[in-house]
Tab-separated table of C-alpha atoms in Angstrom:
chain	number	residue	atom	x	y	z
A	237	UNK	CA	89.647	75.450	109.375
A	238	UNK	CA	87.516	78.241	110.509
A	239	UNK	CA	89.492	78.342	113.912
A	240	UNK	CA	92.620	78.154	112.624
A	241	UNK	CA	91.304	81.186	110.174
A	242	UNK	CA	90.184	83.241	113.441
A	243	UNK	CA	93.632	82.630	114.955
A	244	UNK	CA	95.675	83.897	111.333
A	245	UNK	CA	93.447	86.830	112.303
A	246	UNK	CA	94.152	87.675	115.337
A	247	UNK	CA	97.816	87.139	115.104
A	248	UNK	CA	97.779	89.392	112.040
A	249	UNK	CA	96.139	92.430	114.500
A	250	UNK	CA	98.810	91.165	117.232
A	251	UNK	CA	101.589	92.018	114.868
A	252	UNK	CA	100.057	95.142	113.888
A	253	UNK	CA	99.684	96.296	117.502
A	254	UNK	CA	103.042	95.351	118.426
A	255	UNK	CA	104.398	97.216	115.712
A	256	UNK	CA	102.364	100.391	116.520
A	257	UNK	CA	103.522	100.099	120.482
A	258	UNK	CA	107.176	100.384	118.978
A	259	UNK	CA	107.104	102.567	116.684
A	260	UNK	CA	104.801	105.337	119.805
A	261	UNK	CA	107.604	104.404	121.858
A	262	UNK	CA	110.498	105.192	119.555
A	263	UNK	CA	108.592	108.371	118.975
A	264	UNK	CA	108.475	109.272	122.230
A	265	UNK	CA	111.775	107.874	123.420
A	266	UNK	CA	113.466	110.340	120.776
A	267	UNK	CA	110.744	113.444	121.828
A	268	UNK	CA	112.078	112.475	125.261
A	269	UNK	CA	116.050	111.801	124.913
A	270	UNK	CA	117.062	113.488	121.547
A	271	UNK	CA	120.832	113.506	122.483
A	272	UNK	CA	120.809	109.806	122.361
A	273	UNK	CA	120.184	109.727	118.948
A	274	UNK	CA	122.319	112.037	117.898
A	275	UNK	CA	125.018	109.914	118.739
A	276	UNK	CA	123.975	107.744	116.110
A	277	UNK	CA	125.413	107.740	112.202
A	278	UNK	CA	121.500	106.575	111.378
A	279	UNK	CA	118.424	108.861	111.588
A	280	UNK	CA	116.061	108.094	114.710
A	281	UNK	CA	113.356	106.522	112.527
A	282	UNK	CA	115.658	104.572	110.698
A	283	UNK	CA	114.377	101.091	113.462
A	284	UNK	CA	110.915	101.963	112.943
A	285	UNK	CA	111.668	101.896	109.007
A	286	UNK	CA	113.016	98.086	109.661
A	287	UNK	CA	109.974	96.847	111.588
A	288	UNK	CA	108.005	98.467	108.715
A	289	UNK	CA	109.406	96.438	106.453
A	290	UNK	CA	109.289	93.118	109.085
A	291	UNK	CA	105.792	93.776	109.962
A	292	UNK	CA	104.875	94.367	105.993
A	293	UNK	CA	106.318	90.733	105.303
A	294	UNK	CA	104.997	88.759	108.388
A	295	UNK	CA	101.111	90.246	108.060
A	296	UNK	CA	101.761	89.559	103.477
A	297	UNK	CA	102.513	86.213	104.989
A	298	UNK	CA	99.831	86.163	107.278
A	299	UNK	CA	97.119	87.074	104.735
A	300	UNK	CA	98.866	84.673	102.037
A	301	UNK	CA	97.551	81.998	104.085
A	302	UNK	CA	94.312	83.106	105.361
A	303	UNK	CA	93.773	83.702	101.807
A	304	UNK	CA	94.778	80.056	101.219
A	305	UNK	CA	92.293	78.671	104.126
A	306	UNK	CA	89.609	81.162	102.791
A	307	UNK	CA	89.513	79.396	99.582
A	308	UNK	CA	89.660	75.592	101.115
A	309	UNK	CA	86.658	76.624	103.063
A	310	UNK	CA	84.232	77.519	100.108
């Protein structure tokens, strides 16, 4: 149990970095190319808004069920 704990932890900072890589590199993707996106009907931030929202629901997931194991340990 207590691996499997260590491992919902660690994938739970994974998704978190991932999401932070993205949304630096969206940032600096539209710093860099700005007429790129303004070919779009969207605003630029409007992808890092969606992983937001992904990211918020894998890592509620995530802690749902170290929550879960956290109790089963005691």
């Amino acid at each position: 149990m207590n691996r499997l704990y260590k491992v919902l932890k660690t994938a739970v900072w994974c998704v978190i970095g991932v999401f932070l890589g993205v949304t630096g590199y969206t940032c600096w993707d539209y710093h860099a190319h700005p007429g790129l996106y303004a070919l779009q009907s969207a605003p630029w931030y409007t992808s890092i808004q969606i992983h937001a929202v992904f990211t918020a629901v894998v890592v509620g997931v995530l802690l749902t069920g170290m929550w879960f194991l956290k109790r089963r340990m005691k």
